[in-house]
XYZ file of C-alpha atoms in Angstrom:
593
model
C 119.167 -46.426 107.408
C 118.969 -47.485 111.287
C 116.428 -44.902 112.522
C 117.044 -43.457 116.332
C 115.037 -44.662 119.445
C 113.549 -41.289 119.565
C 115.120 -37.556 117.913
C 117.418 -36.072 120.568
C 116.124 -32.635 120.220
C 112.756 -31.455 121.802
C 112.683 -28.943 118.966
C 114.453 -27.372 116.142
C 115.369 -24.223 118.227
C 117.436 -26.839 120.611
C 118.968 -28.195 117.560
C 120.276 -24.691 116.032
C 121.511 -23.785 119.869
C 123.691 -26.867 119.931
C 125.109 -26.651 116.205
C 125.686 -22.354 117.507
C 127.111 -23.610 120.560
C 129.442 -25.907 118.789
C 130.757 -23.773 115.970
C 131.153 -20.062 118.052
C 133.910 -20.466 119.942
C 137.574 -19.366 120.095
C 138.139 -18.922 116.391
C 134.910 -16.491 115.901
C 136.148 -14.051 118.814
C 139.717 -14.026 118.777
C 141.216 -15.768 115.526
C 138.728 -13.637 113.130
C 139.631 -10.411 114.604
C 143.762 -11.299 114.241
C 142.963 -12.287 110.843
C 141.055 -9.087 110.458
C 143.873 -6.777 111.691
C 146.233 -8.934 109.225
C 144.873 -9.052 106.466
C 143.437 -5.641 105.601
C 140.987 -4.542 108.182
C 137.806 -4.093 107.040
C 138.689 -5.891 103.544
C 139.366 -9.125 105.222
C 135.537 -9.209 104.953
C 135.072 -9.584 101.283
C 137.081 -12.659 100.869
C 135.500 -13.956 104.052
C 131.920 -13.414 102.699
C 132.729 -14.665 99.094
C 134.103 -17.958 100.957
C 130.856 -18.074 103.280
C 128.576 -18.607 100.125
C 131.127 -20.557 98.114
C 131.867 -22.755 100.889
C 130.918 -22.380 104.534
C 127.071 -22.970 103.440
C 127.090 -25.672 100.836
C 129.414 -27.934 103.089
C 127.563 -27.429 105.995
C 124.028 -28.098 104.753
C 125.560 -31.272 103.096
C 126.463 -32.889 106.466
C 123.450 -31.502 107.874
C 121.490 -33.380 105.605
C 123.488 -36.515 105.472
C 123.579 -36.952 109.120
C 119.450 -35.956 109.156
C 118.660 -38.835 106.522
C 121.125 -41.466 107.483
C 120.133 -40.846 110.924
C 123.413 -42.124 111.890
C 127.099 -40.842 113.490
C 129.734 -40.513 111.197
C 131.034 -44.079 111.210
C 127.097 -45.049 110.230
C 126.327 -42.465 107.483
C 129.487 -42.736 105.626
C 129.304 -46.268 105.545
C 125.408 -46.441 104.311
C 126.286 -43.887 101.678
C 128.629 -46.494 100.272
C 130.385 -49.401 102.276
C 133.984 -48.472 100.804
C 133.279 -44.692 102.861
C 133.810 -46.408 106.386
C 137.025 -44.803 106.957
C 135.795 -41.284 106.383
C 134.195 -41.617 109.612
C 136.345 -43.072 111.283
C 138.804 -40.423 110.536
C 136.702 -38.142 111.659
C 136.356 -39.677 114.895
C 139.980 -39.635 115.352
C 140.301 -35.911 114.300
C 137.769 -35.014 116.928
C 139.652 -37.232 119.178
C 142.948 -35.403 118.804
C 141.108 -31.988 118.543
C 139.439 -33.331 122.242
C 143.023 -34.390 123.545
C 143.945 -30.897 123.539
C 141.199 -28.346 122.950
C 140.097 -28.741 126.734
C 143.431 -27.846 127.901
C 142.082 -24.129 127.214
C 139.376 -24.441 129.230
C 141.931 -25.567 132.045
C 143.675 -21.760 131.294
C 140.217 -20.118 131.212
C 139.510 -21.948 134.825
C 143.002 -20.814 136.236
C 142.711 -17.502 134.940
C 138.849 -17.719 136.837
C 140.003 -18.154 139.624
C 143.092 -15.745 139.629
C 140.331 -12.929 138.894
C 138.961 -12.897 141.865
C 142.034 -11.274 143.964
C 143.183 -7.466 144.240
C 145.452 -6.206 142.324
C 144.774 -8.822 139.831
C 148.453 -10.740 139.274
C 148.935 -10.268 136.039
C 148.748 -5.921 136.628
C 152.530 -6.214 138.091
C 155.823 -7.606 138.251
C 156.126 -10.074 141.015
C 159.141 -8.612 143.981
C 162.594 -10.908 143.472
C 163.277 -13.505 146.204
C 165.219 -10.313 147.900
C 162.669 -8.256 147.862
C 164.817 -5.563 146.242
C 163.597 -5.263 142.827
C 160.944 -7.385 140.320
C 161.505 -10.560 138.826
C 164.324 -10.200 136.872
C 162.190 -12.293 133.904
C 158.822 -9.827 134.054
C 160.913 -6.365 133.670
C 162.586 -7.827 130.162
C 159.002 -8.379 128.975
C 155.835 -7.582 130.580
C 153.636 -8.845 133.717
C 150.786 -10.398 131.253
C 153.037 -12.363 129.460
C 155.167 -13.053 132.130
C 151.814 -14.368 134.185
C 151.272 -16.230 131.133
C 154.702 -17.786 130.401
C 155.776 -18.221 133.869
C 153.164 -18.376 136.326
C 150.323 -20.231 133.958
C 152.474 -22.581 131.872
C 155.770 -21.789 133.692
C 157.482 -22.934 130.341
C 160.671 -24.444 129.618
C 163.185 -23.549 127.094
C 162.438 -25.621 124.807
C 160.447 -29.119 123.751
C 163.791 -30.948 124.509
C 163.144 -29.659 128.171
C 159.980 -31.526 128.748
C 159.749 -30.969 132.715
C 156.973 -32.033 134.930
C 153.873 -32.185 135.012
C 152.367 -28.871 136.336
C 149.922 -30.174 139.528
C 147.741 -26.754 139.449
C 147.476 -26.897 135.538
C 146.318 -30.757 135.713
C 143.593 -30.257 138.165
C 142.131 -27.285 136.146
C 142.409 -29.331 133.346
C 140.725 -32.374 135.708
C 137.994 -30.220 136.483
C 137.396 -28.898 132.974
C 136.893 -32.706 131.930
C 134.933 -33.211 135.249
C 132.638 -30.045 134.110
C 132.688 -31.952 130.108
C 131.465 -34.879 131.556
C 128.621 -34.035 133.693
C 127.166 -32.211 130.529
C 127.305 -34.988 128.767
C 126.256 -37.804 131.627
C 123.623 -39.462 129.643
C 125.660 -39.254 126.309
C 124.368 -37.300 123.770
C 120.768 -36.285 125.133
C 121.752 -34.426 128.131
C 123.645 -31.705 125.395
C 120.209 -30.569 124.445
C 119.404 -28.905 128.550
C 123.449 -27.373 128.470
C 123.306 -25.615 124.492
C 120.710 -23.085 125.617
C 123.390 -21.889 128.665
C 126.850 -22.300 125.786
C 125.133 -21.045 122.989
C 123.532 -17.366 124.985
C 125.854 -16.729 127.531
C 128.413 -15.421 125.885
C 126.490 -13.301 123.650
C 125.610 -11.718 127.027
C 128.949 -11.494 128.062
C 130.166 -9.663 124.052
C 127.347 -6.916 124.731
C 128.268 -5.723 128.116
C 132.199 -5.952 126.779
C 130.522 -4.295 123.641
C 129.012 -1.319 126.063
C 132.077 -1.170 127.629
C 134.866 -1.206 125.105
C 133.085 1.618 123.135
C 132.784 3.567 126.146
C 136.753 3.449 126.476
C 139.275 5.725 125.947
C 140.599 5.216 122.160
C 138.583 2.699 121.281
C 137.405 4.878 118.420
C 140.988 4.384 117.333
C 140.605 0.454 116.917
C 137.110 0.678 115.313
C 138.582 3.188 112.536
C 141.426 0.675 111.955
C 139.503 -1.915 111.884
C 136.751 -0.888 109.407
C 139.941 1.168 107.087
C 140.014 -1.601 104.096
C 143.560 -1.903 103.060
C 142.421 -3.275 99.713
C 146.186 -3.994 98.260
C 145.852 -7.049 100.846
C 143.615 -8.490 98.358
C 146.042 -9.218 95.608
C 147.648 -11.441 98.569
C 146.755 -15.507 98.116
C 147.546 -16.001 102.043
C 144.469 -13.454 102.616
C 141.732 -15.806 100.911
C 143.362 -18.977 102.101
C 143.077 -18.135 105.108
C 139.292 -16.650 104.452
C 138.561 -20.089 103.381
C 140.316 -21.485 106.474
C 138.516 -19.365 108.941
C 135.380 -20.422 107.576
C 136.115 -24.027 107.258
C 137.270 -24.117 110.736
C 134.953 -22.235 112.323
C 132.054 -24.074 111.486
C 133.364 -26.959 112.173
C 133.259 -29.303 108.959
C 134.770 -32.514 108.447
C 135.094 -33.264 112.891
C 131.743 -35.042 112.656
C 129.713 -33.295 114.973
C 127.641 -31.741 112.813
C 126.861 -35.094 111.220
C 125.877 -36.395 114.873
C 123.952 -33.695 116.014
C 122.097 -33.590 112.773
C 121.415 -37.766 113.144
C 119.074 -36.895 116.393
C 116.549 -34.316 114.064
C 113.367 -35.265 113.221
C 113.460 -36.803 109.255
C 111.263 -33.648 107.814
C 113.526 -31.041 109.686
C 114.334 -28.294 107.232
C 117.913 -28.405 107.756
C 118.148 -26.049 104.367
C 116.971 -23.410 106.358
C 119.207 -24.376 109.881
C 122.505 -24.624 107.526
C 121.749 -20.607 105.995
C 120.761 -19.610 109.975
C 123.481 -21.208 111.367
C 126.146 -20.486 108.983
C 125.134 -16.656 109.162
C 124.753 -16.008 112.653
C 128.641 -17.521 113.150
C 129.566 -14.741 110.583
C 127.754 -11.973 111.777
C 129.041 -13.466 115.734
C 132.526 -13.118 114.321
C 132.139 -9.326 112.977
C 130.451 -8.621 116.404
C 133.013 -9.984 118.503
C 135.796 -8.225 115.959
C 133.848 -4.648 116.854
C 134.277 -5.588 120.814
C 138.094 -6.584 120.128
C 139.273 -3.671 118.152
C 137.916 -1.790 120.910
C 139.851 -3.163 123.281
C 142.370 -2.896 121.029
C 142.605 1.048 120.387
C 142.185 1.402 124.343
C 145.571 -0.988 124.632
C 146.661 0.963 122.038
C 146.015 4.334 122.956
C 146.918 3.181 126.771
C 150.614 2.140 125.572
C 151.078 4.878 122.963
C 150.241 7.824 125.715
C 152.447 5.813 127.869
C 155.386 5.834 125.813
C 154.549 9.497 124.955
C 154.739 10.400 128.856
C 157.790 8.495 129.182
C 159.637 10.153 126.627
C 158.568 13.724 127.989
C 159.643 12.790 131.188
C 162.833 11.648 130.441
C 163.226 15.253 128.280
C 162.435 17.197 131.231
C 164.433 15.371 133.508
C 168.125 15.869 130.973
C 167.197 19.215 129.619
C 165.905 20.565 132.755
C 162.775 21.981 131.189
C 160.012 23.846 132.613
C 157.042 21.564 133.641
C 154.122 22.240 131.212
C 156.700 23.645 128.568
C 156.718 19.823 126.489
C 153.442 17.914 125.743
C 152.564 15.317 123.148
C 151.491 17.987 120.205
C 154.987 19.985 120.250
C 157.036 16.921 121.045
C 158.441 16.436 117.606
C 159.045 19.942 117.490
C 160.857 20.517 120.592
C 162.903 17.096 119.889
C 163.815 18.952 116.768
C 165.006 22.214 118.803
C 166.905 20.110 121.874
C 169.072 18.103 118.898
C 169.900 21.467 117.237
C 170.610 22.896 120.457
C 172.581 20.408 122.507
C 173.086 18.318 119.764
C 175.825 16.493 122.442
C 173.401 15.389 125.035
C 170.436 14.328 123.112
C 172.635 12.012 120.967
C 173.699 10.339 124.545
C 170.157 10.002 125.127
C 168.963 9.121 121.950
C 169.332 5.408 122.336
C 166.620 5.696 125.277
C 164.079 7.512 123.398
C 161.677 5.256 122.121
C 159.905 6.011 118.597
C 156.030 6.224 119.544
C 153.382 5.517 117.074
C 149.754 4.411 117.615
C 149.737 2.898 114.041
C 152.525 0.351 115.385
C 150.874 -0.689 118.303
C 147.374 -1.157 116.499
C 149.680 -3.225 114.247
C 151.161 -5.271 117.117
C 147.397 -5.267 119.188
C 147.231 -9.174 118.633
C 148.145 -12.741 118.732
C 147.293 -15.825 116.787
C 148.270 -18.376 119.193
C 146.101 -19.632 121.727
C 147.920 -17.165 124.460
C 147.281 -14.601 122.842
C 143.030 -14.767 123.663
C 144.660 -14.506 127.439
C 147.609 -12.062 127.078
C 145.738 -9.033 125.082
C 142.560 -9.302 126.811
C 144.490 -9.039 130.608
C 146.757 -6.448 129.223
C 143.543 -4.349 128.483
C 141.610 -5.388 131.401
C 144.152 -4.803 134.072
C 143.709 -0.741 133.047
C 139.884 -1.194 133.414
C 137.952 0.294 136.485
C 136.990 -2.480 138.484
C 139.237 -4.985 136.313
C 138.136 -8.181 138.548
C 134.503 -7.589 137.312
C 135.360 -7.816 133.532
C 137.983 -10.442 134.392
C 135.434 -12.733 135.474
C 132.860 -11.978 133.034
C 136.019 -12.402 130.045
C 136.744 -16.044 131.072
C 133.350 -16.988 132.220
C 132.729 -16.461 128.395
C 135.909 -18.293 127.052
C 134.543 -21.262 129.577
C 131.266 -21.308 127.811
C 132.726 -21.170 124.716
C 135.416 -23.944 125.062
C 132.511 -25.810 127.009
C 130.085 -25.367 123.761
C 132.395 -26.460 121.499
C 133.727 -29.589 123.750
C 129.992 -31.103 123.353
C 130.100 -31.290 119.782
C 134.142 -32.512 120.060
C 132.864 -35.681 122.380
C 129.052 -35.869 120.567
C 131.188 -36.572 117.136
C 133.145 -39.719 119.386
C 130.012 -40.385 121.243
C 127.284 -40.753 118.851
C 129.463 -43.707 117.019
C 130.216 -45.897 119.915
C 126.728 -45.469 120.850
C 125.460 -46.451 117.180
C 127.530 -49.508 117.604
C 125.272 -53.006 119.012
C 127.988 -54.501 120.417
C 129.479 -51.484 122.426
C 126.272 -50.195 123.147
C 124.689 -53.501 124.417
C 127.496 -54.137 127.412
C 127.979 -50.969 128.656
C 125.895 -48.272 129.752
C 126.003 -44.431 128.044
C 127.216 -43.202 131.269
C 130.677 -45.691 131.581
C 131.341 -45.052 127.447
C 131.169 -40.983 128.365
C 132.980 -41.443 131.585
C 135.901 -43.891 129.412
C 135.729 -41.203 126.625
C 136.690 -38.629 129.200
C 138.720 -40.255 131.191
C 141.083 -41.398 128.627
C 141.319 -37.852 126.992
C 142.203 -36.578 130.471
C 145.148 -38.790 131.113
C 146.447 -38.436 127.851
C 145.716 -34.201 127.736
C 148.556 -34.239 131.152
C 151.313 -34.023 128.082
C 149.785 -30.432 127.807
C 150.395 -29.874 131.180
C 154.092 -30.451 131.189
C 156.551 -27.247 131.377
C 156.937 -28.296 127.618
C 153.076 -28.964 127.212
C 152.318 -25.606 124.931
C 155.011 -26.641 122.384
C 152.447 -29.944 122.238
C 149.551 -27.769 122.171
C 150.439 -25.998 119.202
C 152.171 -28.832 117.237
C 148.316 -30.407 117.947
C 146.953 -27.284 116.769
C 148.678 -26.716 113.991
C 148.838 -30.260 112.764
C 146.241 -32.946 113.971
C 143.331 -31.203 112.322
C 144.027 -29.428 109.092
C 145.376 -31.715 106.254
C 142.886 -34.340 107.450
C 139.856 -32.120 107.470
C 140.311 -30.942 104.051
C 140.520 -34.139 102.892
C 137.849 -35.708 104.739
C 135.056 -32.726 103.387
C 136.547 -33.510 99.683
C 135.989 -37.015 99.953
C 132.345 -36.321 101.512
C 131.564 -33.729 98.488
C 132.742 -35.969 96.125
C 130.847 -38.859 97.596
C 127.339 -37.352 97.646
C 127.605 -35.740 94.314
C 129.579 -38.575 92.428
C 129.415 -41.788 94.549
C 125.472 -41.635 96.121
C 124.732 -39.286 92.932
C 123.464 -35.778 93.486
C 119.964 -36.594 91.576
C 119.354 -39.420 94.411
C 120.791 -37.232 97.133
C 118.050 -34.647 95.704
C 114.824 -36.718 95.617
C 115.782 -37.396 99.394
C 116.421 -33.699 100.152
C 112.918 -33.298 98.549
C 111.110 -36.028 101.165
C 113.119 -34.225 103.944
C 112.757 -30.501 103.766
C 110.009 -30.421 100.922
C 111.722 -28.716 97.680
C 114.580 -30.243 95.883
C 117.783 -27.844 95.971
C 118.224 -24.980 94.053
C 121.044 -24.569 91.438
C 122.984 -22.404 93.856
C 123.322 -25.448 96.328
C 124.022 -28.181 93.197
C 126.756 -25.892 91.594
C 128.973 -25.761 94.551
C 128.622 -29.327 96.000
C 129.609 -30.812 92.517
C 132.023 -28.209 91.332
C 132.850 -24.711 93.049
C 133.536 -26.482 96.440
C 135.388 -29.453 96.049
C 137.790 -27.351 93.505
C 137.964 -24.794 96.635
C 139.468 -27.888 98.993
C 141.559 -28.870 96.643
C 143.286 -25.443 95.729
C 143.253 -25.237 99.929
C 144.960 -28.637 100.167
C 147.834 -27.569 97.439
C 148.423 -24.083 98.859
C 148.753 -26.203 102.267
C 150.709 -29.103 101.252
C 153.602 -26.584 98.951
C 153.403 -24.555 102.042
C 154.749 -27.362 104.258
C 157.211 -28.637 101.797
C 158.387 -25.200 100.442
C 158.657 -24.424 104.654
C 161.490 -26.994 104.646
C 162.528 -27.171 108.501
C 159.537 -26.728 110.199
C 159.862 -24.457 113.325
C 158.064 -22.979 116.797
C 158.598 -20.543 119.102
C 160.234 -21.079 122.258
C 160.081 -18.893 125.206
C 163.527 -17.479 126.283
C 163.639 -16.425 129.634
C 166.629 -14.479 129.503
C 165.368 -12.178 126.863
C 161.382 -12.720 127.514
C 160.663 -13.079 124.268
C 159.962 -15.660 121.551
C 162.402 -17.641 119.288
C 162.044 -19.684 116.570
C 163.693 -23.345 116.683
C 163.841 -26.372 114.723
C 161.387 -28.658 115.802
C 163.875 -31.806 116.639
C 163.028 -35.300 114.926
C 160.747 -36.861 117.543
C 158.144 -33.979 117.279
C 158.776 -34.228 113.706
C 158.119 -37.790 113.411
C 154.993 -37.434 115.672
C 153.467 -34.369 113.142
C 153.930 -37.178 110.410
C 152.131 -39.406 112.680
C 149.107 -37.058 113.553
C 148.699 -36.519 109.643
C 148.593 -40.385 108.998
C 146.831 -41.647 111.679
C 143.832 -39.673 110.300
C 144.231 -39.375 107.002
C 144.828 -43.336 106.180
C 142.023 -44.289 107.485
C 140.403 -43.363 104.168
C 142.227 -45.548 101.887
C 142.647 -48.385 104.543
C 138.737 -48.401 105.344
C 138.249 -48.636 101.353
C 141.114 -51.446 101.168
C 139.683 -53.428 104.360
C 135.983 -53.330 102.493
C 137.167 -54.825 99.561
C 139.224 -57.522 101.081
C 135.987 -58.798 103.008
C 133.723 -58.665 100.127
C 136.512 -60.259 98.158
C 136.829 -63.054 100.621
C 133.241 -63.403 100.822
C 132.483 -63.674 97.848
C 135.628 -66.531 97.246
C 134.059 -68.794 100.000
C 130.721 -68.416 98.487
C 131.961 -69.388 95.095
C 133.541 -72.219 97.345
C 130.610 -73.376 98.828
């Protein structure tokens, strides 16, 4: 194997910082707690720890290690570990590079959101006044001002991905700077990461315990917390719970993009990278958990906020009809008296039924969150809008989604970077600074799609498509590879001159058999899901009812989601088949000769 100049890392601290920095992000603090509230509270965690050990840590200590011995980027150590492997890397590479395409484009939301946070009232704690000035926006009262800041105002979205629109200037030069912000962390290519992971990696842990302080200190959020940690154990006779355990896990620490591979090609060769896969692997669990503790707070004060709301409204509206004395209704004899007024003037409450709305607190715990990208913005400003002093915890909120984002954009562009860097040719005509700078640059242009009045249909057809297929089949082909290809007794010796001890059972079991059986159950479930789906769909914002509805995605986007899948996933077979047509050819015209 090539070795490195010199190890990228001034120590193995620096090293765990930038894998931490990559892997918490977005998925550990908002898409583990919606999982959580989905799929059984508190017993969303057994399926999530049972995939940790059966997958999360084997697959991440394998690229660890490969990327630590080859001392190479993807491209390199797939390629060493057999020649026919070259297009394992590269479709890495061009996962990363999709992921990169649109994963800043967050960032972009968390900067205009920034910068919104800074004025009083915040914008998204009303309805904007009509052109008139008579009323509010006749769009905001049929849904709500978050979402309508979010739908309107932030994306100001279109109908539907048939109405692409244009580009959105204010969304394209948050999304400039974000890339402008991406760049200068990464200036010198890979080795100025190492000075920016200590800032990624422990800010926002900063951030999660003054939320934590704060959230538990809130009215209700006692109410989240026992919903949250309630175990609704019947969800665990449900497949879609543990695939999408093994999902969360997969995803969130970041397996098959490469990164991990590149950061891990810059250690020193005796780096115990046994011990950085079991620390790093367990403190993006336990940062998950945390951040789920802060969110369900936030989630029984939302809760609470909108459930006391409705209850007011309702006793209001009572008092108003019925003429009642003030004091004589309040939230623990409501039912009751509701029960006495429809006995009694059974002729006016059934006029007035229609507006009485049915208030529960177990409904809107049920309906606290969001999967989508949005939703990180549209809960959190929902609850932070009723906070005292909401610009504070505004700015702290998206100072921490920056750093996130930020963290986990140096490992998206260190999994490009480290392979044109590796490469002689590239490498020897231009400078680390221009092949960042292109890198950037290129993603930038090409992320203004996102920015469109149709860009979040793009997002989430990205999202939902570029990445998950292809990584599945990437880490099988990399399991199967070391264990079967490289063989797992050679890949052992070498673990032995790295780290000191050849691997346990526990690690040889599930690289050879528990894991790859894992991917491929995931890549079935996945694969009849899509086909058993038949038309696939998305949600389009309708103005006129501010709400979502679900379309048929029309045959261009469809074509490009077959595209996305392909691009990725045939580089395997087509690196394996270009391979053996050179060594076929060479060997022909040495037989010539």
């Amino acid at each position: 194997a090539m070795e490195k100049s010199r190890p990228l890392w001034d120590n193995p601290l620096q090293f765990v910082f930038a894998c931490i920095s990559y892997a918490v992000g977005l998925g550990n603090v908002w898409r583990f707690p919606y999982l959580c509230q989905m799929y059984g509270g508190g017993g969303f965690l057994i399926p999530y720890f049972i995939m940790l050990i059966a997958e999360g840590m084997p697959l991440l200590y394998l690229e660890l290690a490969v990327g630590q011995r080859m001392r190479q980027g993807s491209i390199g150590a797939w390629k060493i570990i057999s020649p026919y492997l070259c297009g394992v890397g590269v479709a890495s590479v061009v996962v990363s590079f999709f992921l990169s395409m649109y994963y800043n484009v967050i960032n972009a939301w968390a900067f205009w959101y920034l910068f919104h946070s800074f004025q009083d009232p915040l914008p998204w704690a009303t309805c904007p006044l009509n052109s008139n000035r008579t009323g509010y926006e006749e769009e905001c009262e049929k849904t709500s001002s978050t979402q309508y800041f979010w739908y309107r105002q932030t994306l100001n979205i279109s109908p539907s991905l048939d109405a692409s629109g244009r580009v959105q200037w204010e969304q394209a030069l948050c999304l400039t700077l974000a890339w402008l912000v991406v760049y200068l962390c990464i200036l010198r290519g890979t080795e100025s990461t190492g000075k920016v992971v200590y800032v990624t990696a422990s800010l926002p842990y900063c951030v999660l315990i003054i939320y934590l302080i704060r959230g538990l200190t809130l009215h209700g959020a006692v109410n989240g917390l026992i919903y949250m940690f309630t175990p609704k154990l019947e969800q665990l006779s449900n497949p879609k719970t543990w695939i999408s355990a093994a999902t969360q896990i997969f995803f969130s620490l970041g397996l098959g993009f490469g990164s991990l591979i590149a950061f891990a090609s810059y250690n020193e060769p005796n780096n115990n990278c046994e011990r950085h896969a079991i620390i790093v692997s367990l403190i993006n669990s336990a940062t998950s958990i945390f951040a789920s503790i802060v969110t369900f707070s936030i989630y029984g004060f939302k809760a609470t906020f909108n459930y006391e709301s409705c209850i007011n409204k309702v006793i209001l509206l009572l008092m108003n009809t019925f003429d009642l004395e003030e004091g004589s209704l309040t939230a623990d004899n409501l039912n009751e008296m509701k029960d006495y007024l429809m006995a009694t003037h059974p002729q006016e409450y059934a006029q007035l039924a229609p507006q009485l709305k049915n208030c529960s607190l177990e409904a809107e715990l049920d309906t606290g969150g969001g999967g989508g990208g949005g939703g990180a913005f549209i809960v959190y400003s929902e609850a932070i809008k009723n906070m005292e002093v909401p610009q504070l915890y505004s700015v702290l909120y998206f100072v921490m989604l920056l750093m996130l984002g930020i963290g986990s954009m140096l490992g998206n562009t260190a999994a490009i970077l480290t392979p044109l860097t590796d490469s002689r040719v590239i490498a020897a005509r231009f400078p680390k600074e221009v092949i960042s700078g292109a890198v950037c640059f290129i993603n930038c242009v090409i992320g203004l799609i996102f920015t469109m009045e149709a860009g979040n249909y793009w997002f989430d057809i990205f999202n939902d498509y570029a990445a998950t297929l292809s990584l599945l089949l990437i880490v099988l082909v990399e399991t199967i590879a070391v264990c079967y290809i490289y063989g797992i007794r050679r890949f052992e010796k070498e673990l032995h001159t790295m780290v000191g001890r050849k691997p346990n059972w526990y690690w040889k079991i599930m690289w050879a058999f528990a894991s790859p059986l894992l991917i491929i159950s995931l890549f079935i479930f996945y694969l009849t899901d899509y086909i058993l789906t038949g038309t696939l769909q998305y949600q389009a914002w309708d103005a006129t009812q501010g709400q979502l509805v679900t379309k048929d995605y029309p045959g261009y986007a469809l074509a490009v989601i077959g595209l996305l899948v392909a691009s990725s996933t045939m580089c395997i077979p087509l690196g394996a088949l270009g391979t053996f047509i050179r060594k076929r050819l060479k060997s022909e015209r040495v037989s010539t000769i």
